[in-house]
Structures are given as structure tokens and as C-alpha cells.
Coordinates of C-alpha atoms in Angstrom, one line a residue:
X1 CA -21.4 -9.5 -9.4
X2 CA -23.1 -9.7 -5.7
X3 CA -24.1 -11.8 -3.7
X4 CA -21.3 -13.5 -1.4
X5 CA -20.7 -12.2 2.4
X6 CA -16.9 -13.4 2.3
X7 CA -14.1 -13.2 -0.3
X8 CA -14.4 -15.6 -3.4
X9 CA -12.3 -18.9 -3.5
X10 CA -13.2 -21.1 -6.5
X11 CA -14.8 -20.4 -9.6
X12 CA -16.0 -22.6 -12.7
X13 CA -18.0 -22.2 -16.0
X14 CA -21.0 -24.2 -16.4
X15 CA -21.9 -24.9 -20.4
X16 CA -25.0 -23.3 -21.9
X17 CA -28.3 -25.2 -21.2
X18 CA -31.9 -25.2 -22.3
X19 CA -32.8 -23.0 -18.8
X20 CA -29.2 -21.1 -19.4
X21 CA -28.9 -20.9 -23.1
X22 CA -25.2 -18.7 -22.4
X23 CA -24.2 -21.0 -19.5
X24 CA -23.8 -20.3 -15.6
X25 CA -21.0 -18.5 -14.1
X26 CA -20.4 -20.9 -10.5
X27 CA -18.6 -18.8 -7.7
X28 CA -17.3 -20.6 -4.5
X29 CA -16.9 -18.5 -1.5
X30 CA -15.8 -18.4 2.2
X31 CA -19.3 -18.1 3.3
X32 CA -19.4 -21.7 2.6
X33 CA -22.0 -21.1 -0.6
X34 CA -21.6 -21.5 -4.0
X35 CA -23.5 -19.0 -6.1
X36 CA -24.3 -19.3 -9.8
X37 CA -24.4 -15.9 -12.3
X38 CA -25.6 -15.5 -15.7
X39 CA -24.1 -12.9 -17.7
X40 CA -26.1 -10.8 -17.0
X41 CA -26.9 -11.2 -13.5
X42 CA -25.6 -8.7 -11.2
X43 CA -26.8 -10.7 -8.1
X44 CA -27.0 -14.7 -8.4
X45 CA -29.7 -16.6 -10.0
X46 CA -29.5 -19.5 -7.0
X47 CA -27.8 -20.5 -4.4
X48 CA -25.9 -23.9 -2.9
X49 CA -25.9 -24.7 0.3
X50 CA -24.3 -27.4 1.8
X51 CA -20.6 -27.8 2.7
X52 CA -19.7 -26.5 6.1
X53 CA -16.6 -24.3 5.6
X54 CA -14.9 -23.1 2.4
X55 CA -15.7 -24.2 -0.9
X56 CA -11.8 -24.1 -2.6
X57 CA -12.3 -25.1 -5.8
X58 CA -15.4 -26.7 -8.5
X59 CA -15.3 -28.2 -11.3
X60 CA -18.2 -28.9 -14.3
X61 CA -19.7 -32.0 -15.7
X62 CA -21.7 -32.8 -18.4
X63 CA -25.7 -32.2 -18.5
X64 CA -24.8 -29.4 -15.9
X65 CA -23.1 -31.8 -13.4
X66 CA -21.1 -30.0 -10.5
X67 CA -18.3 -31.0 -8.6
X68 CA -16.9 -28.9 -5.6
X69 CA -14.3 -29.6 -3.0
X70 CA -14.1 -27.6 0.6
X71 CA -12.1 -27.1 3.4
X72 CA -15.0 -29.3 5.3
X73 CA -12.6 -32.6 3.8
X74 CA -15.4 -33.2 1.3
X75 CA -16.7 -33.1 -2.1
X76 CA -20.1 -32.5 -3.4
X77 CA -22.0 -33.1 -6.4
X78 CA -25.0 -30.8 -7.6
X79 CA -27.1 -31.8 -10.2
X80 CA -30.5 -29.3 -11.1
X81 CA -29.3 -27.3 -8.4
X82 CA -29.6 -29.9 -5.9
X83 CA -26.7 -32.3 -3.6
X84 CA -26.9 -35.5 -5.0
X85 CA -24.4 -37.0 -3.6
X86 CA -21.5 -36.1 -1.2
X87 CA -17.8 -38.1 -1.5
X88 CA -16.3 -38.5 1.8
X89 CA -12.7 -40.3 2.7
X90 CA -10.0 -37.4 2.3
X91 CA -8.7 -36.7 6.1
X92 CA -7.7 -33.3 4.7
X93 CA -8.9 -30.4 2.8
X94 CA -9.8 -31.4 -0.9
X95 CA -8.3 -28.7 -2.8
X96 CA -8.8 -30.0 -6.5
X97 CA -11.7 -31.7 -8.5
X98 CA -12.0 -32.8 -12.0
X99 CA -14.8 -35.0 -13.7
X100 CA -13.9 -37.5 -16.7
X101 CA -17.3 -37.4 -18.3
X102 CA -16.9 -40.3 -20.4
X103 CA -16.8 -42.8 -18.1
X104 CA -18.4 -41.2 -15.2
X105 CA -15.0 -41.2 -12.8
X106 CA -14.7 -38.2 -10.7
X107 CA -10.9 -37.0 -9.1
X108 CA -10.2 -35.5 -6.1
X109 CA -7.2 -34.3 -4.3
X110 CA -6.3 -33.6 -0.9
X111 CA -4.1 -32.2 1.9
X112 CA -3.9 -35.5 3.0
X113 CA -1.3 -36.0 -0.1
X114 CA -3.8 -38.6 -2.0
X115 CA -5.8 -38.7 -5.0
X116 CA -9.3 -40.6 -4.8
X117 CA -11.2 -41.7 -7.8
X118 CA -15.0 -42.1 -7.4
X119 CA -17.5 -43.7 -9.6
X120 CA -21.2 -43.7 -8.2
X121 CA -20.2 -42.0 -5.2
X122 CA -17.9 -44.8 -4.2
X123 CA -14.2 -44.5 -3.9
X124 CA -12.9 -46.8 -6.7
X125 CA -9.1 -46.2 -6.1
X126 CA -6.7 -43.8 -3.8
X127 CA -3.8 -42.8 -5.4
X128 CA -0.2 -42.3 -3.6
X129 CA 2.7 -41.0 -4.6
X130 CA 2.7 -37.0 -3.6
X131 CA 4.2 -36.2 -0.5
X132 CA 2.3 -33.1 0.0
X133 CA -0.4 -31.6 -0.3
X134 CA -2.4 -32.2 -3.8
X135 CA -3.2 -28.4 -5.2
X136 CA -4.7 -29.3 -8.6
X137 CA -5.7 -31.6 -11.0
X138 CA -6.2 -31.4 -15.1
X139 CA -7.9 -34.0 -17.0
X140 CA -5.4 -35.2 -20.5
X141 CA -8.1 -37.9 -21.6
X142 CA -10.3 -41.0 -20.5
X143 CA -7.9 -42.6 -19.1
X144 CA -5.1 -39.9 -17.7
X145 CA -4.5 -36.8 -15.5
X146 CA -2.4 -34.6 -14.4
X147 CA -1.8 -33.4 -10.6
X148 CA -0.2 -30.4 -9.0
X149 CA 1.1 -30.7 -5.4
X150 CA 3.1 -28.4 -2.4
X151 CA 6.0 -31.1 -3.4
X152 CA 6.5 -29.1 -5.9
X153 CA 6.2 -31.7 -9.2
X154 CA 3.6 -32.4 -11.3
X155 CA 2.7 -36.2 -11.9
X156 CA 1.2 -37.6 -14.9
X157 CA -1.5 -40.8 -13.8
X158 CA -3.6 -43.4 -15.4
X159 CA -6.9 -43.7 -13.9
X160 CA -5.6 -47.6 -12.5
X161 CA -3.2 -45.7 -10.4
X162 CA 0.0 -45.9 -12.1
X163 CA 2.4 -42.9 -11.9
X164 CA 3.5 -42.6 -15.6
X165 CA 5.8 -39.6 -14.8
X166 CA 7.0 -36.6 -12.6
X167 CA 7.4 -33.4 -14.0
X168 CA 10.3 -31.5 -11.9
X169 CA 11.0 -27.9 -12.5
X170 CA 9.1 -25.4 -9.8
X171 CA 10.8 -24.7 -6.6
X172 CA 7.7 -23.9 -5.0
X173 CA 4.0 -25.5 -4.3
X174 CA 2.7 -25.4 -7.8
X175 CA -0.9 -24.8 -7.6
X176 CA -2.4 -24.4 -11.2
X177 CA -2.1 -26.4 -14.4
X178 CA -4.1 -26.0 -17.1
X179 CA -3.9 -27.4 -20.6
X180 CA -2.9 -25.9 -24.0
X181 CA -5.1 -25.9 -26.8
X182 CA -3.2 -29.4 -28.0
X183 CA -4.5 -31.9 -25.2
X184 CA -1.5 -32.7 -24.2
X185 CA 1.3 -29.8 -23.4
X186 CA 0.5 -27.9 -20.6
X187 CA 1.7 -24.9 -18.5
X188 CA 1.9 -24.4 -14.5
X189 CA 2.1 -22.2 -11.8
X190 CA 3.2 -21.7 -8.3
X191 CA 5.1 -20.1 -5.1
X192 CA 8.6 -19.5 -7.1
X193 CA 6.9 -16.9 -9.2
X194 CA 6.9 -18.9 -12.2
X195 CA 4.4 -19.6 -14.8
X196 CA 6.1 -22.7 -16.7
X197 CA 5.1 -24.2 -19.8
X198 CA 6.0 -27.9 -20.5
X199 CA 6.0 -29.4 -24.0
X200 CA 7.3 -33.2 -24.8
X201 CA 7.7 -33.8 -20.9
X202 CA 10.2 -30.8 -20.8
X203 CA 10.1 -27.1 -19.1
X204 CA 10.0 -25.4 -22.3
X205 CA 9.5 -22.0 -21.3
X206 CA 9.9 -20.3 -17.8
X207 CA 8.2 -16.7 -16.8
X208 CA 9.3 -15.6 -14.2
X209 CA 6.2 -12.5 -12.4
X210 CA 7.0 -9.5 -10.1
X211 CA 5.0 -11.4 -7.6
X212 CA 5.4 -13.9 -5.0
X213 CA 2.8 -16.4 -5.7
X214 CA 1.5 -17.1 -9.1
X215 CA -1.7 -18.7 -7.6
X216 CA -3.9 -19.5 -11.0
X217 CA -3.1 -20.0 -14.4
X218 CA -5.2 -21.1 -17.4
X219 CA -4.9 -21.1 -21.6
X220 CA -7.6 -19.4 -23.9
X221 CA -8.4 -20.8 -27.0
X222 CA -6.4 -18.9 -29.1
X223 CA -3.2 -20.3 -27.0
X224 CA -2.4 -17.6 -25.0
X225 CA -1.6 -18.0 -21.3
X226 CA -3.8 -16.4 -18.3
X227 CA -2.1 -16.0 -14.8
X228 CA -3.3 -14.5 -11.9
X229 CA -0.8 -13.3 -8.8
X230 CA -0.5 -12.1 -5.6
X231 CA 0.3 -8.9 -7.0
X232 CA -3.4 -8.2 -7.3
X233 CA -2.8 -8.4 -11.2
X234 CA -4.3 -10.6 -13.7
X235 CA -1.6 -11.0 -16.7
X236 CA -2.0 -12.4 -20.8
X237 CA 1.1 -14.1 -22.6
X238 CA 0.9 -14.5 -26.5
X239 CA 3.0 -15.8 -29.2
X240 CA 1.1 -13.9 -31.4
X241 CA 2.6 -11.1 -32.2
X242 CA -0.1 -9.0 -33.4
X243 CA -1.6 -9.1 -29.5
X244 CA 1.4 -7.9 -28.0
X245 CA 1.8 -5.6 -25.2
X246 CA 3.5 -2.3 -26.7
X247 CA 7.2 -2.2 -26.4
X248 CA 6.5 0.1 -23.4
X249 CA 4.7 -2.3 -21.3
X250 CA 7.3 -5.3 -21.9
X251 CA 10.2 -2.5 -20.9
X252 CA 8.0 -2.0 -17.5
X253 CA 7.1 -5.7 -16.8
X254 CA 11.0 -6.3 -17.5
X255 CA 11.5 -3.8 -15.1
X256 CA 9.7 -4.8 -12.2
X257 CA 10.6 -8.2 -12.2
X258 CA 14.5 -7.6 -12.6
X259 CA 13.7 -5.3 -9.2
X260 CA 12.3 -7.7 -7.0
X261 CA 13.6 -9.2 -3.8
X262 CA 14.1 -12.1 -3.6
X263 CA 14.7 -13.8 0.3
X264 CA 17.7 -15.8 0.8
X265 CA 15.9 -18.3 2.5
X266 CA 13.7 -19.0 -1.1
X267 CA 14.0 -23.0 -1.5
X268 CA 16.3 -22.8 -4.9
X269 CA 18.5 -19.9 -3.1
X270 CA 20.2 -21.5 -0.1
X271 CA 23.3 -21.8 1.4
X272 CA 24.3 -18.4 -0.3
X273 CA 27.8 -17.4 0.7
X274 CA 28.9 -14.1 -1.8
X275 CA 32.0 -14.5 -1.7
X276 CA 32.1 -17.9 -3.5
X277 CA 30.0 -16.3 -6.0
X278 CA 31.0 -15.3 -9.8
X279 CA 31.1 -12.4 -10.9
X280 CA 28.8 -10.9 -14.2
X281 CA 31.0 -12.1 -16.5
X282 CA 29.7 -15.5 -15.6
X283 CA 26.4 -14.9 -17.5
X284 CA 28.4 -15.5 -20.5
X285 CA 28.0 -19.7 -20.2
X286 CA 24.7 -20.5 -21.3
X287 CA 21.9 -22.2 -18.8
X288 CA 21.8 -26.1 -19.0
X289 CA 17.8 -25.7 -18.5
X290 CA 15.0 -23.4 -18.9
X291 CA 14.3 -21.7 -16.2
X292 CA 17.4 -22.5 -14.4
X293 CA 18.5 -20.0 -11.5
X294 CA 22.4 -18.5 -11.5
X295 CA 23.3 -16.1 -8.7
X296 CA 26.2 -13.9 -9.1
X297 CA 27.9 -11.1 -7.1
X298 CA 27.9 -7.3 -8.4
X299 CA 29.5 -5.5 -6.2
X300 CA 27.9 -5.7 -2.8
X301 CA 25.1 -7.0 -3.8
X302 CA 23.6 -10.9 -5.2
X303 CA 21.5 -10.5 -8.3
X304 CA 19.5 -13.5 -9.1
X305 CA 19.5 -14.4 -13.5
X306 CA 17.2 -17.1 -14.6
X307 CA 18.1 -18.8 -18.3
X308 CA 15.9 -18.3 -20.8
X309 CA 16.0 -21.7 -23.5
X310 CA 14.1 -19.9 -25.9
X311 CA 15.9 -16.6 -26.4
X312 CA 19.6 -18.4 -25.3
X313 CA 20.0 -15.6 -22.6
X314 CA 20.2 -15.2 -18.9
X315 CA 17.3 -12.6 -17.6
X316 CA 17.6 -10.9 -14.2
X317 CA 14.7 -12.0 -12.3
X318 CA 15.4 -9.6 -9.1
X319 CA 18.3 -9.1 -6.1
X320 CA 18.6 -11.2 -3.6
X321 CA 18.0 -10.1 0.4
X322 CA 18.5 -11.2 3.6
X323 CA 20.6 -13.5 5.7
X324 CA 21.1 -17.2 5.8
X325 CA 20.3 -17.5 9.0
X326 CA 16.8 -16.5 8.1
X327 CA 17.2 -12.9 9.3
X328 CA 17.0 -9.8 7.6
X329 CA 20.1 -7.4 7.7
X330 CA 20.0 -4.6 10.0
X331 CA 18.8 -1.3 7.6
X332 CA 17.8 -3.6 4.7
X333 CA 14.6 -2.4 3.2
X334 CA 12.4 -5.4 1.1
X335 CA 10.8 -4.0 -2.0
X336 CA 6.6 -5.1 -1.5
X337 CA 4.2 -4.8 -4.2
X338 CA 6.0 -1.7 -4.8
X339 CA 6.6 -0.2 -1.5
X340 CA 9.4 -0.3 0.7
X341 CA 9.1 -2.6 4.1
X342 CA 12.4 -3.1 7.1
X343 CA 10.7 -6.4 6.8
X344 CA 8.6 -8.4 4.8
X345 CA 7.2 -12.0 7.2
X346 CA 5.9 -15.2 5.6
X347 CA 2.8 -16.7 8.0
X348 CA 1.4 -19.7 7.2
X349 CA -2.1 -19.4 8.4
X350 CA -2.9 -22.7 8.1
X351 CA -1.2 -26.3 6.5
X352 CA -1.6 -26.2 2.3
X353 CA -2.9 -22.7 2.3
X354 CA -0.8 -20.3 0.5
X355 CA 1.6 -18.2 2.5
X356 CA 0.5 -14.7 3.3
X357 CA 3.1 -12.1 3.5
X358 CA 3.3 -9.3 6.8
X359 CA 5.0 -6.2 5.6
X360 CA 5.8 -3.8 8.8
X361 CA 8.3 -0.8 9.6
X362 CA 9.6 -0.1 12.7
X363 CA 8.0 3.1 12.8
X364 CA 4.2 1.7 12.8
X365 CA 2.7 0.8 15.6
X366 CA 3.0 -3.7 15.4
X367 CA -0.9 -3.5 17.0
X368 CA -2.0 -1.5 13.9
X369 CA 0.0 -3.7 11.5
X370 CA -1.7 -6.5 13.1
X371 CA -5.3 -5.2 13.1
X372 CA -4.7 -4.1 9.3
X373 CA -3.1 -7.8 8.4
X374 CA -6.4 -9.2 10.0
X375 CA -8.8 -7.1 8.1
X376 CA -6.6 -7.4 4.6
X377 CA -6.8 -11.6 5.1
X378 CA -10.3 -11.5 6.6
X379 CA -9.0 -13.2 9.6
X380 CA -10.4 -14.1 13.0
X381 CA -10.1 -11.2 15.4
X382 CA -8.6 -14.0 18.1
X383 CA -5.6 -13.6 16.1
X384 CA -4.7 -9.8 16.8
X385 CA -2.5 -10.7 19.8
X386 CA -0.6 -13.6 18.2
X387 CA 0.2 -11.6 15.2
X388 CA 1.3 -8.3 17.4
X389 CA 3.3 -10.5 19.3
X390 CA 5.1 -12.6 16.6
X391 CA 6.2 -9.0 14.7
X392 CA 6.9 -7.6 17.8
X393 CA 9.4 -10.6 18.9
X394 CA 10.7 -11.1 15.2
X395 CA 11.7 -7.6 15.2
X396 CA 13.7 -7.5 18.0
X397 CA 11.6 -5.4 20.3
X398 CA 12.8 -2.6 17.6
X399 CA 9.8 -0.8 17.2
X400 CA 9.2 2.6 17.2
X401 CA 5.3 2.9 17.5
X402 CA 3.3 2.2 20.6
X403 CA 2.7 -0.6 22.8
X404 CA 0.8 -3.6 23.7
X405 CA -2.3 -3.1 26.3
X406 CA -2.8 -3.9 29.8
X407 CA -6.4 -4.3 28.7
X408 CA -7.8 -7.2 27.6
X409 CA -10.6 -7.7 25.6
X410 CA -13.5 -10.1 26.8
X411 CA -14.7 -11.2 23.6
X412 CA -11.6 -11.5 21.7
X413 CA -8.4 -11.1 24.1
X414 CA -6.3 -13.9 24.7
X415 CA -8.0 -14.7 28.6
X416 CA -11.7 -14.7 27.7
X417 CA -13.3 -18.0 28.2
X418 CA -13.8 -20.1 25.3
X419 CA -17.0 -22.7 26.0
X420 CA -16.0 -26.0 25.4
X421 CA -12.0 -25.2 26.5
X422 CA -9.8 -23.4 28.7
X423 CA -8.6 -19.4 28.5
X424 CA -6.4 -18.6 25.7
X425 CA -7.2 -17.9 22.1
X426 CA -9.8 -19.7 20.3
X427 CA -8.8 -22.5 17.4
X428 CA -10.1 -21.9 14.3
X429 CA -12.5 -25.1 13.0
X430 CA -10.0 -25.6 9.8
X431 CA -7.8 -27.3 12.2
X432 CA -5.0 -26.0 14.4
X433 CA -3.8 -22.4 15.5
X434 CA -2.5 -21.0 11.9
X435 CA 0.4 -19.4 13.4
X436 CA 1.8 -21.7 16.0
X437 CA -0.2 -25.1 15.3
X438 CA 1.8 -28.2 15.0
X439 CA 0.3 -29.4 11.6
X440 CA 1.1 -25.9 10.4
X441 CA 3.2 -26.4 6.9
X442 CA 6.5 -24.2 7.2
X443 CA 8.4 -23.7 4.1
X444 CA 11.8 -23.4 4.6
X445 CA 11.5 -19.7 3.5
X446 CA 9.3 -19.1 6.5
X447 CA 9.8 -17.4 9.5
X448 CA 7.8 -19.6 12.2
X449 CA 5.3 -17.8 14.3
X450 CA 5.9 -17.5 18.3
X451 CA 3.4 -16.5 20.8
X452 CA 5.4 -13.9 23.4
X453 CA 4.4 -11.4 25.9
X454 CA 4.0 -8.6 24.4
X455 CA 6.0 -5.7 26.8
X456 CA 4.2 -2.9 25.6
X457 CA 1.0 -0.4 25.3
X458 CA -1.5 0.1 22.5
X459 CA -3.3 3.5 21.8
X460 CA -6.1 1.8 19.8
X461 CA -7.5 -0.8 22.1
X462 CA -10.0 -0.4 24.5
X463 CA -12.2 1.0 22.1
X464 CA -14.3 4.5 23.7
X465 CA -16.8 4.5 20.8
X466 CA -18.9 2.8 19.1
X467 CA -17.6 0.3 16.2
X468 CA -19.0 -1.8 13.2
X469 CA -18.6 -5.0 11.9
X470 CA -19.1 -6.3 8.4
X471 CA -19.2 -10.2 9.8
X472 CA -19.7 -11.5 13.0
X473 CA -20.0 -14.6 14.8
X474 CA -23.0 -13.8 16.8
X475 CA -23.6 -16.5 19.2
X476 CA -20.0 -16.7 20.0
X477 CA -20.0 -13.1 21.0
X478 CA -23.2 -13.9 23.2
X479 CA -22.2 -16.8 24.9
X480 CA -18.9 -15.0 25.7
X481 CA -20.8 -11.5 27.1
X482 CA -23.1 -14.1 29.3
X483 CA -20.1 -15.5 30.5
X484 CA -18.6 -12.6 31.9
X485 CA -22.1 -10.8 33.4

């Protein structure tokens, strides 16, 4: 499927209807649109335009209601392919919708850490209790819901506002939940790599992924679990037998995530000192929870286990690297969707966004890294600078590629003019710089971003020849070249 001029964000199902007797596929994109597919449609049957940045997540209705939330702090309701109404109050970016069809309320959550319920297009309650940002929201019946949040716990609500419970487990932003086929058990996802399923107000089950971020998870009818991940992998879990993966497959999956790296500055890892660790024969006392972490020391190295309730046995779920001083050892190579990096850098690009990870060696050129990091993330070219010069001062000046230029460019160097503001690199209009921004959200297993001088030469900028662009912002290129004749 066609059709959107930036990557996809959000996507939602739309029931079959008289005009769409096999339903609508509804596509949210960084172009700001939301497209709708058939089946069969290679390029979309319409179009919705009307939020001004991102659309992040949609939702469907009944008597093909839709609900979508944006980066622009608001949400929007289509109805026959028209804005019928737009719910505005969230400070933040709304990052999760639901609708309860039965009595008309619709949910949304925000970076601003709150829940709003709306009925009419008017905000009937705000809801409080998060302390971050609120990732995601599942409906359990007329009258309660479930919410995900960067906290990292799950809360269970009545529509009134009450906080029933909080589910704690993840050590991470959980940013899916989705239902099992019983209405009322459920599983997650998040940043610790996890895929959790909770039964009777318990973790019942942890899987732990080769990946860093679990970002979306979801249950098919037939109970199995969905989970997509940073690894660019989409991944099926079953009980049933009969649909699982050959004993091959499990030995490889096993594989890769007993092999992963995990940083020492990872929220449930620190304070490590190895020499207070046990040793292997520690794994012998069973876990008092599922999904509970136990590091021990083999030799020189930490290996990370994680307790499996189900099977009564401690898994390895990857070796642990790094320093606890949030440096990586000298020599040290990270493990990266399955190539070897001297570092591996957590950027926050902007506040209750997921973290994007920077692989570099010291052998490539920290320009080129940069240029390809911008590309890869679809980023703004005002960036390139900032990003060369955080790798460049996080390394150590350790690099054996080129330089940084003496040239500047004057459309996207750090001195052009920037209408409406001084020289220096243009803000993005989601809010503040994402790398060195004050409302930026930094983990504690990031490494925050600094804005140095960068001391040396780069063989790939000025450009001699001629160069294309997939996207660009035209009249900002414009009014900077008028600027400058």
C-alpha cells in the first residue's frame, strides 16, 4: 500500500460497511494525513486532512466513527469521511484514543500525564494519577479502562475517575496493551524488551525479545500474542501447540536473546558492582516473580537471567555491558541488531517519543554516521551538526574517520538565519531541540546530548554536484536563499 509521503505512525481497522462491505484499513502518517485502504487498494480510497503534525495513534467507533490523536495536542473525530468535531485541552501530545460506544464517552491520553474523557465534544472528566506520559489505552467495558504510561505501570480506571489498581512489573515505558480474547486478562509491552501477560492482576508470563523496544503488541482471536519491535521484526506467540515455530526457530530465538547486550545503565540493572555478585550456582533458588531479573558473575563477565513462573526456571536474557558511570569500557564492542558497534548511544529526540539508538565505530567518519542516523529517522537536516558533534564529544575525540568542516551550509548549517529568531539551529514545531531541549525526557539509561565544537574536517560536505531530495520544506529553503542573496 501507497499513498503516504512520510513513514506510517498509527494504524486502525474500520468494520465492514454498506460502502465497504470488508471494512477500511485507516493509516496515520507523519505527513500529517490519515489515509483509508480497502483490501484491495494498492493506493487509498480517500484521504483526511486536518491535524497539523503527526497523527500517532486512531482508534474506531461504531457506524464508522473515527478517533485520532496527533502530535498537534489534539484529537479528532471523522464521521463519512468528514471532521466533526475536534477535542482540545491536552497541553501535550495525545498519544492514545479509545471510544466506549455504549455510552458515547471517548478517552484520550496525553504527554501531559492526564486522561480526559469527552462526551459531545466536551471534556467530561481529567484523570490524574500517571506521572508520565500516557502511551496507551484499552477499553475492559462500559464503565473501565486500562492505561499504559512512560511510568512504567499500567492503571486500571472507572470512567468516574477512580484508580482501581496499578499494575507494576515493566522497567520501562510500557507502550501497548491489548486485550485477550477473555475481556479481562491482558498482555503489555515496552522499553525493557518485554512482552508481559497479566492474568488475575498478576504478571503471569514474561517474554523477554532480542530487541530494545517492544513498541506494539496485540492478541488475535484465536489467543495468540502479536508484538512488533525495534528489531524490524514482527513476532506470533501461541499456546497452541500445533502452531508452533519448529524446534529450530525456538533454538534461534533462544539464541539471540540469551546474546544480547544489555547496558548497565538499564533502569532494573543499576548500581552493579561484580564483585558482590553470585556466582552460577545461584540460579539454583527459584525467582520470587515472573519476570524477575538476577544478575550473576561468570567469570569476567555479568550475565543477566530472568525467572520464568511458568516453566520454574531462570532464562538468560543476554550479558550485561558497560560502566556504571554511564560509560562504555574502552575496547568493548555492543552487539546491534546483529552487528558489532564500539558504541551503541540512546537520543531522545523528543519528550515521550521512543528512544532511538546511534550505533558508531571509531573508524567511520561521525559526519557520515550522522547524515545516515538522519536519513534512517527521517530527521530534520538542522540536526546533522548536533548529532556529529554529540558522537564526536561522547567518544572522546576517538575517531578515526575524518573531520568536521570549516564550511557552513546556508540553508541547513548551524549560522544561517532562521526568520522569526536568531542564528543557530532551527527548533523543530513538536516543541524543543530533541537533543539538548530542556523538556527532553532522559531515561536514566540515556546518554544526554551536548552541543560542542566540533575540531575537525568533513570530506562529504560542501556538496560539488548536484543532489536530490525525497521531502523538502520549500519555503523554508526560499526564504533562507533570499536571505543570503
Amino acid at each position: 500500500m501507497r499513498g503516504h509521503e512520510n513513514f506510517v505512525s498509527s494504524l486502525c481497522v474500520l468494520p465492514p460497511s454498506d460502502k465497504y462491505p470488508t471494512g477500511l484499513i485507516m493509516t496515520g502518517s507523519n505527513d500529517y494525513n490519515i489515509n483509508a485502504y480497502t483490501l484491495d487498494s494498492v493506493l487509498p480510497v480517500y484521504t483526511l486532512k486536518g491535524h497539523v503534525n503527526t497523527v500517532c495513534c486512531l482508534a474506531a467507533g461504531k457506524f464508522g466513527t473515527l478517533l485520532s490523536g496527533s502530535w498537534d495536542t489534539t484529537a479528532k473525530v471523522w464521521l463519512n469521511e468528514n471532521n466533526v468535531m475536534t477535542l482540545k485541552g491536552h497541553e501535550a501530545t495525545v498519544w492514545a484514543v479509545a471510544i466506549i460506544p455504549a455510552n458515547g464517552i471517548m478517552l484520550t491520553g496525553s504527554a501531559d500525564k492526564t486522561i480526559k474523557a469527552w462526551r459531545a465534544g466536551k471534556c467530561q472528566q481529567t484523570l490524574k494519577g500517571h506521572t508520565d506520559c500516557v502511551r496507551a489505552i484499552a477499553i475492559l467495558s462500559e464503565t473501565q479502562f486500562l492505561s499504559s504510561s512512560n511510568d512504567t505501570t499500567i492503571r486500571r480506571w472507572t470512567i468516574s475517575g477512580e484508580c482501581m489498581f496499578e499494575y507494576k512489573g515493566h522497567t520501562g515505558f510500557v507502550y501497548s496493551i491489548a486485550l485477550l480474547p477473555n475481556g479481562e486478562d491482558f498482555v503489555s509491552s515496552g522499553e525493557d524488551r518485554t512482552v508481559r501477560v497479566w492474568r488475575d492482576g498478576q504478571c503471569h508470563q514474561t517474554i523477554t525479545l532480542p530487541a530494545q523496544s517492544v513498541w506494539c503488541v496485540t492478541c488475535l482471536p484465536n489467543g495468540d500474542i502479536a508484538a512488533g519491535s525495534s528489531d524490524n521484526m514482527a513476532r506470533v506467540f501461541t499456546r497452541d501447540h500445533s502452531r508452533k515455530a519448529s524446534a529450530d526457530e525456538v533454538e534461534l530465538f533462544n539464541q539471540q536473546v540469551a546474546s544480547s547486550a544489555i547496558p548497565v545503565q538499564s533502569s532494573d540493572l543499576g548500581g552493579i558492582r561484580p564483585e558482590d555478585l553470585p556466582g552460577k550456582e545461584d540460579l539454583i533458588n527459584p525467582g520470587k516473580k515472573d519476570g524477575q531479573t538476577k544478575l550473576v558473575k561468570v567469570g569476567d563477565n555479568v550475565e543477566a537471567y530472568s525467572w520464568s513462573q511458568s516453566e520454574c526456571k531462570w532464562t538468560k536474557i543476554g550479558d550485561v555491558v558497560g560502566s556504571n558511570d554511564g560509560k562504555q569500557t574502552a575496547g568493548q564492542k555492543v552487539m546491534y541488531e546483529g552487528k558489532e558497534y564500539d558504541y551503541v548511544f540512546s537520543v531522545d529526540i523528543e519528550e515521550g517519543r521512543p528512544e532511538l539508538k546511534l550505533p558508531y565505530n571509531v573508524a567511520d567518519d561521525p559526519w557520515h554516521v550522522a547524515q545516515q542516523f538522519i536519513h534512517q529517522h527521517e530527521l530534520s537536516q538542522a540536526y546533522l551538526e548536533q548529532v556529529a558533534n554529540f558522537i564526536i564529544s561522547n567518544t572522546a575525540g576517538v575517531t578515526l574517520g575524518s573531520a568536521a568542516p570549516t564550511y557552513s551550509d546556508p540553508f541547513t548549517g548551524g549560522g544561517r538565519y532562521v526568520p522569526g529568531g536568531g542564528a543557530g539551529v532551527q527548533q523543530p514545531t513538536a516543541g524543543g531541540d530533541p537533543f539538548t531541549g530542556g523538556s527532553r525526557h532522559i531515561p536514566a539509561s540515556s546518554v544526554p546530548m551536548e552541543t560542542t565544537p566540533a575540531p575537525h574536517r568533513n570530506i562529504y560536505f560542501p556538496k560539488t554536484s548536484y543532489i536530490t531530495f525525497d521531502t523538502a520544506n520549500l519555503q523554508q529553503i526560499i526564504g533562507n536563499y533570499t536571505s543570503t542573496s
